[in-house]
Short mmCIF file of C-alpha atoms and ligand atoms in Angstrom, two decimals:
data_model
loop_
_atom_site.label_atom_id
_atom_site.label_comp_id
_atom_site.label_asym_id
_atom_site.label_seq_id
_atom_site.Cartn_x
_atom_site.Cartn_y
_atom_site.Cartn_z
CA MET A 459 -15.77 -14.27 -20.77
CA LEU A 460 -14.73 -11.29 -19.95
CA LYS A 461 -11.80 -10.08 -21.91
CA THR A 462 -7.98 -9.65 -20.33
CA PHE A 463 -6.47 -6.83 -18.90
CA MET A 464 -3.36 -8.96 -17.74
CA PRO A 465 -0.47 -7.38 -19.88
CA GLU A 466 0.40 -9.10 -23.80
CA MET A 467 3.76 -10.29 -22.62
CA LYS A 468 4.19 -13.85 -22.15
CA THR A 469 7.70 -13.93 -20.35
CA GLY A 470 10.23 -11.57 -18.16
CA GLU A 471 12.50 -11.07 -21.66
CA GLU A 472 9.26 -9.77 -23.39
CA LEU A 473 8.10 -7.69 -19.88
CA ARG A 474 12.13 -6.21 -19.98
CA ASP A 475 12.65 -5.12 -23.90
CA HIS A 476 9.02 -3.58 -23.24
CA GLN A 477 10.79 -1.86 -20.29
CA VAL A 478 13.70 -0.75 -21.89
CA LYS A 479 11.48 0.93 -25.22
CA ARG A 480 8.69 3.05 -22.42
CA LEU A 481 12.08 4.11 -20.03
CA LYS A 482 13.20 5.80 -23.25
CA TRP A 483 10.44 7.05 -24.36
CA THR A 484 9.33 8.43 -20.37
CA VAL A 485 13.06 9.46 -20.75
CA ALA A 486 12.47 11.69 -23.90
CA HIS A 487 8.47 13.15 -22.88
CA ALA A 488 10.24 13.85 -19.75
CA TYR A 489 13.08 15.97 -20.91
CA ASN A 490 11.12 17.47 -23.58
CA GLY A 491 8.26 18.11 -21.30
CA SER A 492 9.28 19.65 -18.10
CA PRO A 493 11.68 22.42 -17.47
CA THR A 494 12.73 20.74 -14.03
CA TYR A 495 12.96 17.40 -15.26
CA LYS A 496 15.30 18.57 -17.98
CA GLU A 497 17.38 20.67 -15.73
CA LYS A 498 17.77 17.28 -13.73
CA MET A 499 18.70 15.26 -15.98
CA ASP A 500 21.23 17.87 -17.85
CA ASP A 501 23.20 18.12 -14.33
CA ALA A 502 23.31 14.25 -14.42
CA GLY A 503 24.62 14.76 -17.59
CA VAL A 504 21.72 12.16 -19.20
CA LYS A 505 20.31 12.98 -22.72
CA PRO A 506 17.33 10.99 -23.47
CA GLY A 507 19.25 9.35 -26.34
CA GLY A 508 21.73 7.78 -23.52
CA ILE A 509 19.54 4.95 -22.54
CA HIS A 510 20.08 2.13 -24.27
CA SER A 511 19.50 -0.39 -21.26
CA LEU A 512 18.17 -1.26 -18.26
CA ASP A 513 21.13 -0.90 -16.69
CA ASP A 514 20.97 2.82 -17.77
CA LEU A 515 18.61 3.67 -15.53
CA LYS A 516 21.25 3.67 -12.86
CA ARG A 517 22.11 6.68 -13.99
CA LEU A 518 19.32 8.78 -13.81
CA PRO A 519 18.94 11.19 -11.35
CA PHE A 520 16.26 11.01 -8.29
CA THR A 521 13.47 12.55 -7.71
CA THR A 522 11.74 13.29 -4.43
CA SER A 523 8.71 14.41 -2.63
CA ALA A 524 10.95 17.93 -2.71
CA ASP A 525 10.53 17.97 -6.07
CA LEU A 526 6.88 17.48 -6.16
CA GLN A 527 6.65 19.66 -3.17
CA GLU A 528 8.63 22.71 -4.73
CA GLY A 529 6.91 22.69 -7.61
CA TYR A 530 3.40 23.60 -6.01
CA PRO A 531 0.85 23.68 -7.58
CA PHE A 532 1.56 21.39 -10.63
CA PRO A 533 5.02 20.00 -10.33
CA LEU A 534 6.91 18.29 -12.78
CA LEU A 535 3.99 18.61 -15.54
CA SER A 536 5.30 17.42 -18.67
CA VAL A 537 2.15 17.85 -21.07
CA PRO A 538 0.77 21.40 -21.78
CA PHE A 539 -2.74 22.05 -19.56
CA ASP A 540 -4.61 21.67 -22.64
CA LYS A 541 -3.85 18.20 -22.11
CA VAL A 542 -4.58 17.76 -18.51
CA VAL A 543 -7.88 16.11 -17.65
CA ARG A 544 -8.18 15.50 -13.89
CA ILE A 545 -6.14 16.41 -10.96
CA HIS A 546 -5.60 14.67 -7.17
CA ALA A 547 -3.74 15.81 -4.32
CA SER A 548 -1.90 14.40 -1.40
CA SER A 549 -3.85 15.53 1.87
CA GLY A 550 -1.43 17.59 4.13
CA THR A 551 -0.71 21.17 4.98
CA THR A 552 -0.55 23.42 1.95
CA GLY A 553 3.30 23.51 1.26
CA LYS A 554 3.61 19.60 2.01
CA ARG A 555 0.60 18.87 -0.66
CA LYS A 556 1.73 17.13 -3.65
CA VAL A 557 -1.12 17.82 -6.40
CA LEU A 558 -0.37 15.30 -9.49
CA CYS A 559 -2.08 16.02 -12.95
CA TYR A 560 -3.67 13.26 -15.31
CA THR A 561 -4.41 13.67 -19.08
CA GLN A 562 -7.25 10.75 -20.28
CA LYS A 563 -4.63 8.53 -21.55
CA ASP A 564 -3.26 8.01 -17.95
CA ILE A 565 -6.73 7.86 -16.57
CA ASP A 566 -7.62 5.01 -19.19
CA ASP A 567 -4.44 3.37 -18.08
CA TRP A 568 -4.66 3.96 -14.39
CA THR A 569 -8.41 2.06 -15.66
CA ARG A 570 -7.44 -0.93 -17.51
CA PHE A 571 -4.82 -1.98 -14.68
CA PHE A 572 -7.08 -1.19 -11.71
CA ALA A 573 -9.06 -3.46 -13.83
CA ARG A 574 -6.45 -5.78 -13.81
CA CYS A 575 -6.75 -5.75 -10.06
CA TYR A 576 -10.14 -7.39 -9.70
CA GLU A 577 -8.87 -10.19 -12.56
CA MET A 578 -6.12 -10.84 -10.68
CA ALA A 579 -8.43 -11.63 -6.98
CA GLN A 580 -10.37 -13.23 -9.46
CA LEU A 581 -13.97 -12.02 -9.58
CA SER A 582 -16.54 -12.47 -12.37
CA ALA A 583 -18.81 -10.31 -13.94
CA GLU A 584 -21.66 -11.62 -11.51
CA ASP A 585 -19.74 -9.81 -8.63
CA ARG A 586 -21.08 -7.16 -6.79
CA VAL A 587 -18.25 -4.91 -5.54
CA GLN A 588 -18.54 -1.96 -2.28
CA ILE A 589 -16.75 0.36 -2.85
CA ALA A 590 -16.47 1.41 0.61
CA VAL A 591 -13.11 4.12 0.31
CA GLY A 592 -13.06 8.06 0.24
CA TYR A 593 -14.25 9.83 -3.51
CA GLY A 594 -13.02 13.16 -4.58
CA ILE A 595 -9.06 15.34 -4.48
CA TRP A 596 -7.27 13.69 -1.70
CA THR A 597 -8.28 9.86 -2.13
CA ALA A 598 -9.55 8.22 -4.99
CA GLY A 599 -12.48 5.69 -4.75
CA ILE A 600 -13.54 6.48 -8.21
CA SER A 601 -10.40 5.09 -9.62
CA PHE A 602 -11.92 2.08 -7.95
CA GLN A 603 -15.17 2.25 -9.36
CA MET A 604 -13.70 3.18 -12.70
CA GLY A 605 -11.86 -0.71 -13.24
CA CYS A 606 -14.82 -2.47 -11.82
CA GLU A 607 -17.21 -0.71 -14.16
CA ALA A 608 -14.31 -1.24 -16.55
CA PHE A 609 -13.91 -4.87 -15.64
CA GLY A 610 -17.82 -5.43 -15.96
CA ALA A 611 -18.63 -6.57 -12.01
CA MET A 612 -21.14 -4.13 -10.24
CA ALA A 613 -19.41 -0.89 -8.42
CA ILE A 614 -21.86 0.27 -5.56
CA PRO A 615 -19.81 3.37 -5.05
CA ALA A 616 -21.06 3.45 -1.11
CA GLY A 617 -17.90 5.67 0.41
CA PRO A 618 -16.60 5.53 4.03
CA GLY A 619 -17.48 5.09 6.94
CA ASN A 620 -21.45 4.60 8.06
CA LEU A 621 -21.50 0.86 9.54
CA ASP A 622 -24.87 1.10 9.21
CA MET A 623 -25.45 2.07 5.80
CA GLN A 624 -23.15 -0.66 5.10
CA CYS A 625 -24.64 -3.34 6.77
CA GLN A 626 -27.26 -2.57 5.04
CA PHE A 627 -26.12 -2.57 1.63
CA LEU A 628 -24.29 -6.17 2.21
CA MET A 629 -27.70 -7.43 3.30
CA ASP A 630 -29.87 -5.27 0.40
CA PHE A 631 -27.17 -6.02 -2.37
CA GLN A 632 -26.17 -8.96 -1.55
CA SER A 633 -22.28 -7.58 -2.07
CA THR A 634 -19.71 -10.17 -2.68
CA VAL A 635 -16.59 -7.93 -2.65
CA MET A 636 -15.89 -4.86 -0.27
CA CYS A 637 -13.61 -2.69 -0.89
CA CYS A 638 -11.95 -0.69 2.43
CA THR A 639 -8.90 0.13 4.90
CA ALA A 640 -8.48 -3.40 6.77
CA SER A 641 -9.22 -0.91 10.23
CA MET A 642 -12.66 -0.29 8.28
CA GLY A 643 -12.79 -4.31 7.69
CA LEU A 644 -12.28 -4.72 11.12
CA LEU A 645 -14.72 -2.50 12.35
CA MET A 646 -17.67 -4.15 9.65
CA ALA A 647 -16.48 -7.66 10.65
CA GLU A 648 -17.02 -7.24 14.64
CA GLU A 649 -20.31 -4.79 13.69
CA VAL A 650 -21.52 -7.73 11.32
CA ASN A 651 -20.91 -10.27 14.13
CA ARG A 652 -22.47 -7.70 16.98
CA ARG A 653 -25.63 -7.86 15.49
CA GLY A 654 -25.86 -11.32 13.56
CA ILE A 655 -26.15 -10.72 10.25
CA ARG A 656 -23.78 -13.10 9.16
CA ASP A 657 -25.80 -15.77 7.53
CA LYS A 658 -27.97 -12.77 5.93
CA ILE A 659 -25.02 -11.69 3.69
CA ASN A 660 -22.67 -12.74 0.88
CA LEU A 661 -19.40 -11.61 1.40
CA LYS A 662 -16.60 -13.62 -0.39
CA LYS A 663 -13.87 -11.37 -0.91
CA MET A 664 -12.36 -8.04 0.78
CA ILE A 665 -9.49 -5.98 -1.04
CA PHE A 666 -7.56 -3.17 1.61
CA GLY A 667 -6.20 -0.55 0.44
CA SER A 668 -3.97 2.55 2.01
CA GLU A 669 -2.79 0.78 5.07
CA ARG A 670 -0.51 -1.70 6.40
CA SER A 671 -2.73 -4.93 7.17
CA SER A 672 -1.30 -7.86 9.94
CA ASP A 673 -2.25 -11.25 9.31
CA ALA A 674 -3.40 -11.15 13.15
CA MET A 675 -6.02 -8.47 11.71
CA LYS A 676 -6.81 -10.72 8.71
CA ASN A 677 -7.57 -13.72 10.67
CA ARG A 678 -9.52 -11.61 13.04
CA ILE A 679 -11.22 -10.81 9.86
CA ARG A 680 -11.59 -14.10 8.28
CA ASP A 681 -12.94 -15.54 11.82
CA LEU A 682 -15.80 -13.13 12.01
CA LEU A 683 -16.89 -12.82 8.82
CA GLY A 684 -16.06 -16.47 6.85
CA VAL A 685 -14.27 -14.71 3.48
CA GLU A 686 -12.64 -16.66 1.23
CA HIS A 687 -10.04 -14.26 0.66
CA MET A 688 -8.65 -10.88 1.37
CA PHE A 689 -5.90 -8.94 -1.03
CA ASP A 690 -3.56 -5.66 -0.25
CA ILE A 691 -3.52 -3.28 -3.22
CA PRO A 692 -1.09 -0.90 -3.02
CA GLY A 693 -1.42 2.70 -4.44
CA MET A 694 0.36 5.98 -4.13
CA THR A 695 -1.46 9.50 -5.30
CA GLU A 696 2.03 10.24 -7.08
CA LEU A 697 2.00 6.49 -9.13
CA TYR A 698 -1.83 7.34 -10.14
CA GLY A 699 -3.53 6.07 -6.95
CA PRO A 700 -4.64 2.55 -5.91
CA GLY A 701 -4.22 -0.30 -7.89
CA THR A 702 -1.01 -0.37 -9.03
CA GLY A 703 -0.55 -4.53 -8.06
CA LEU A 704 -2.82 -6.57 -6.29
CA ASP A 705 -1.71 -10.10 -4.79
CA CYS A 706 -3.07 -13.39 -6.32
CA ILE A 707 -5.10 -16.23 -4.10
CA TYR A 708 -2.31 -17.68 -3.70
CA HIS A 709 -1.44 -15.20 -1.53
CA THR A 710 2.35 -15.14 -1.85
CA GLY A 711 3.53 -11.37 -2.28
CA ILE A 712 1.82 -8.02 -4.52
CA HIS A 713 2.02 -9.00 -8.57
CA TYR A 714 2.76 -5.27 -9.51
CA TRP A 715 2.51 -3.94 -12.76
CA ALA A 716 5.98 -4.03 -14.21
CA ASP A 717 4.70 -2.91 -17.00
CA TYR A 718 3.42 0.06 -16.47
CA TYR A 719 6.59 1.26 -14.03
CA ILE A 720 9.80 0.02 -12.89
CA LEU A 721 10.73 -0.76 -9.22
CA GLU A 722 13.70 -0.72 -7.47
CA ILE A 723 14.48 -1.82 -4.25
CA LEU A 724 17.76 1.04 -2.79
CA ASP A 725 18.83 1.37 0.64
CA PRO A 726 17.76 4.31 1.39
CA ASP A 727 21.12 5.68 2.60
CA THR A 728 23.62 4.19 0.01
CA LEU A 729 20.67 4.60 -2.69
CA ASP A 730 22.28 1.14 -4.12
CA PRO A 731 20.17 -1.65 -4.72
CA VAL A 732 20.18 -3.87 -2.02
CA PRO A 733 20.56 -7.70 -2.57
CA GLU A 734 17.45 -9.67 -3.80
CA GLY A 735 14.73 -10.41 -1.13
CA GLU A 736 16.37 -7.86 1.51
CA THR A 737 13.67 -4.99 2.62
CA GLY A 738 14.89 -1.64 1.56
CA GLU A 739 13.03 1.76 -0.23
CA MET A 740 11.13 1.23 -3.18
CA VAL A 741 11.67 3.64 -5.87
CA VAL A 742 9.80 3.65 -9.13
CA THR A 743 9.84 4.87 -12.73
CA THR A 744 6.81 5.06 -14.81
CA LEU A 745 6.62 3.23 -18.21
CA GLU A 746 3.39 5.28 -19.35
CA LYS A 747 2.37 8.40 -17.64
CA GLU A 748 1.87 11.51 -19.43
CA GLY A 749 0.95 14.27 -16.85
CA VAL A 750 3.81 13.75 -14.14
CA PRO A 751 6.08 10.87 -15.43
CA LEU A 752 7.80 10.07 -12.24
CA ILE A 753 11.42 9.24 -12.99
CA ARG A 754 13.50 6.64 -10.07
CA TYR A 755 10.99 8.61 -7.40
CA ARG A 756 12.19 7.67 -3.75
CA THR A 757 8.56 6.48 -2.23
CA ARG A 758 10.09 6.60 1.10
CA ASP A 759 8.04 3.13 1.66
CA LEU A 760 9.55 0.15 2.26
CA THR A 761 8.95 -3.76 1.08
CA LYS A 762 11.24 -6.58 -0.02
CA MET A 763 11.25 -8.02 -3.94
CA ILE A 764 9.79 -11.64 -3.58
CA PRO A 765 12.30 -14.27 -5.40
CA GLY A 766 10.98 -17.03 -8.12
CA GLN A 767 7.92 -18.22 -9.89
CA CYS A 768 4.57 -17.84 -8.45
CA PRO A 769 2.73 -20.60 -8.37
CA CYS A 770 0.00 -18.61 -10.42
CA GLY A 771 1.94 -18.39 -13.18
CA SER A 772 2.12 -14.97 -13.56
CA ILE A 773 5.14 -13.06 -15.51
CA LEU A 774 4.40 -9.89 -13.04
CA PRO A 775 7.19 -9.56 -10.73
CA ARG A 776 6.10 -9.61 -6.76
CA HIS A 777 7.02 -7.21 -3.62
CA ASP A 778 6.12 -8.19 -0.19
CA ARG A 779 3.60 -6.45 2.04
CA ILE A 780 4.54 -2.69 2.67
CA LEU A 781 6.84 -3.04 5.78
CA GLY A 782 6.54 0.43 6.78
CA ARG A 783 8.17 3.82 5.29
CA SER A 784 11.57 4.53 6.10
CA ASP A 785 10.05 8.47 7.64
CA ASP A 786 8.42 5.65 10.03
CA MET A 787 10.87 4.49 11.34
CA ILE A 788 11.39 4.47 15.27
CA ILE A 789 14.91 5.05 16.55
CA PHE A 790 15.14 2.95 19.77
CA ARG A 791 18.23 2.79 21.77
CA ALA A 792 19.86 3.19 18.41
CA VAL A 793 18.09 0.06 16.66
CA ASN A 794 16.23 1.03 13.71
CA ILE A 795 12.40 -0.41 14.48
CA TYR A 796 9.52 -0.64 11.66
CA PRO A 797 6.00 -0.59 12.82
CA GLY A 798 5.64 -3.74 10.55
CA GLN A 799 8.26 -5.72 12.19
CA VAL A 800 6.10 -5.53 15.17
CA ASP A 801 3.02 -6.08 13.31
CA HIS A 802 5.31 -9.03 11.88
CA VAL A 803 5.93 -10.14 15.29
CA LEU A 804 2.66 -10.61 17.19
CA SER A 805 0.98 -11.82 13.85
CA GLY A 806 3.01 -15.14 14.93
CA VAL A 807 1.66 -14.70 18.57
CA LYS A 808 -1.46 -17.32 19.74
CA GLY A 809 -3.85 -15.89 22.15
CA ILE A 810 -3.82 -11.94 21.24
CA GLY A 811 -6.64 -9.96 18.99
CA SER A 812 -4.82 -7.59 15.86
CA GLU A 813 -4.30 -3.80 17.59
CA TYR A 814 -1.73 -2.75 19.19
CA GLN A 815 0.20 -0.06 20.72
CA ILE A 816 3.41 0.76 20.32
CA ILE A 817 4.57 3.67 23.39
CA LEU A 818 7.75 4.89 23.52
CA ASP A 819 8.73 7.09 27.15
CA ARG A 820 11.90 8.85 28.06
CA LYS A 821 12.25 8.05 31.87
CA GLU A 822 14.39 10.16 35.03
CA ASP A 823 17.43 7.92 34.49
CA GLY A 824 17.98 9.57 30.69
CA ARG A 825 17.29 6.32 28.65
CA ASP A 826 14.31 5.43 26.71
CA TYR A 827 11.75 2.95 27.24
CA MET A 828 8.82 0.82 25.19
CA THR A 829 5.62 0.09 26.25
CA LEU A 830 3.57 -1.98 23.51
CA LYS A 831 -0.09 -2.55 24.50
CA VAL A 832 -1.56 -5.27 22.92
CA GLU A 833 -5.08 -6.40 23.27
CA GLN A 834 -5.86 -10.13 24.45
CA ASP A 835 -8.20 -12.35 22.04
CA GLN A 836 -11.87 -12.43 23.33
CA SER A 837 -11.76 -15.82 24.68
CA PHE A 838 -8.61 -15.25 26.50
CA ASP A 839 -7.94 -17.11 29.95
CA GLN A 840 -7.13 -14.16 32.63
CA GLY A 841 -4.39 -17.15 34.30
CA ASN A 842 -2.37 -17.48 30.91
CA ALA A 843 -1.61 -13.16 31.54
CA SER A 844 1.92 -12.96 32.30
CA ALA A 845 2.77 -16.19 30.10
CA LEU A 846 1.68 -14.34 27.30
CA SER A 847 3.11 -11.30 28.02
CA ARG A 848 6.79 -12.62 28.46
CA LYS A 849 6.13 -14.72 25.26
CA ILE A 850 5.97 -11.36 23.36
CA ALA A 851 8.60 -9.89 25.03
CA GLY A 852 10.59 -12.60 24.14
CA GLU A 853 9.61 -12.67 20.64
CA ILE A 854 10.58 -9.26 20.16
CA LYS A 855 13.30 -9.46 21.99
CA LYS A 856 14.61 -12.38 19.75
CA GLN A 857 13.39 -11.33 16.72
CA ILE A 858 13.59 -7.51 16.54
CA MET A 859 16.97 -7.33 19.68
CA VAL A 860 15.24 -4.68 21.45
CA SER A 861 13.59 -5.06 25.05
CA VAL A 862 10.16 -4.29 25.84
CA ASP A 863 7.30 -4.03 28.48
CA VAL A 864 4.30 -5.99 26.94
CA GLU A 865 0.99 -4.59 29.06
CA LEU A 866 -2.18 -6.65 27.95
CA VAL A 867 -5.39 -5.00 27.99
CA GLU A 868 -9.10 -6.57 27.11
CA TYR A 869 -10.46 -7.02 24.34
CA GLY A 870 -12.11 -4.11 22.66
CA PHE A 871 -9.84 -1.57 24.98
CA LEU A 872 -7.89 -0.23 22.08
CA PRO A 873 -9.35 2.48 19.95
CA ARG A 874 -10.74 1.34 16.08
CA SER A 875 -10.52 4.04 13.25
CA GLU A 876 -11.97 3.49 10.00
CA ARG A 877 -9.01 4.87 8.57
CA LYS A 878 -6.04 4.52 9.48
CA SER A 879 -5.15 3.53 13.07
CA LYS A 880 -2.56 5.18 15.36
CA ARG A 881 -0.22 2.44 16.51
CA VAL A 882 3.21 4.57 17.72
CA PHE A 883 3.03 7.56 20.28
CA ASP A 884 6.28 8.27 21.13
CA ASN A 885 6.25 10.81 24.13
CA ARG A 886 9.84 11.25 24.23
CA ASP A 887 10.85 14.96 23.87
CA ASN A 888 13.74 16.09 22.62
CA CYS A 889 15.44 18.07 25.22
ZN1 LIG B 1680 0.73 -14.77 -8.30
#
């Protein structure tokens, strides 16, 4: 019997009590440790002793990516340097990179709650986990590995790419779990199918990180590989990195680790909470982080809370998949569109593959036009092309309320990538 990495709290009330206690600690720690946080809180008129309940959260000032960029290279550091044991950074040009410092406790906490991801996915000590994500300063493959080892399963630190080697490992090591991006998962599924090696591998579960995975993509991967479960693992460098939640085997949304951070869902314009179940920006406040605590950090990621209780019985609350970033929002003929909405519509249409591109053009009439290139699935009957195009355009019109030209392309026509696939091409110039 493996030890458990689930929270000690048994009820929502105990969880909230824990959050209040740790929020008080975090505010005092940040105030006393970081001159930037002290200044921000002094400006907002909040003192560490002034936090008594979760309701006091809204009195705290927001932190944004600008705070992290302005403090380059070591922004919001709240401990002396002799406590820092590692850094990670988000990729990007100098000045836009965010560097985050970790203490040994931060690494230990991260490892513990990453082990919880594998527990949530119901792995056992017998599982063999092929970790096909990047290792280094930009990408924290090491957290997948440390969590796996702490959990007690076998880690295979394969790194990203190299489909030939990945297929070999799947066969030779009989990996039961694979961690990668959803795009790479699709490439792997197609490669395994192309090589005809499905009955030589033993893959049961896949864990997808760092980009959105649509239902269509997952359905395609399930068809090709026959895996039992596919999970979404969220994570951003600012908040430790990957592993801050996972959907359980019921796949009703992502359980997030509310004993390590508080999640608010706010309207990105008014910064007021949205009604439960409506989409807004994720704003996070850490409860345990020492190196760089986050206080009401605006992530720009959009999602919604999932109300009610999950059939698995966990007290850990759930948020939906990331529906996009508020920065990725397309403004098209005065309608705000997130790429995740298009994913969602296409996932509900039969006869198409998982790949698509959104192309925006401004034509001579001065108006904006949107073209949606969509891949047919492999068994597609060309005779149905125009009916299918009309069906897709109709669903987009109905659900997102914009008109699009749909262009169906052959299966395999759109480029695949091992990392995030680029899906939006905005050719509109700003003049
Ligand atoms: Zn659940």
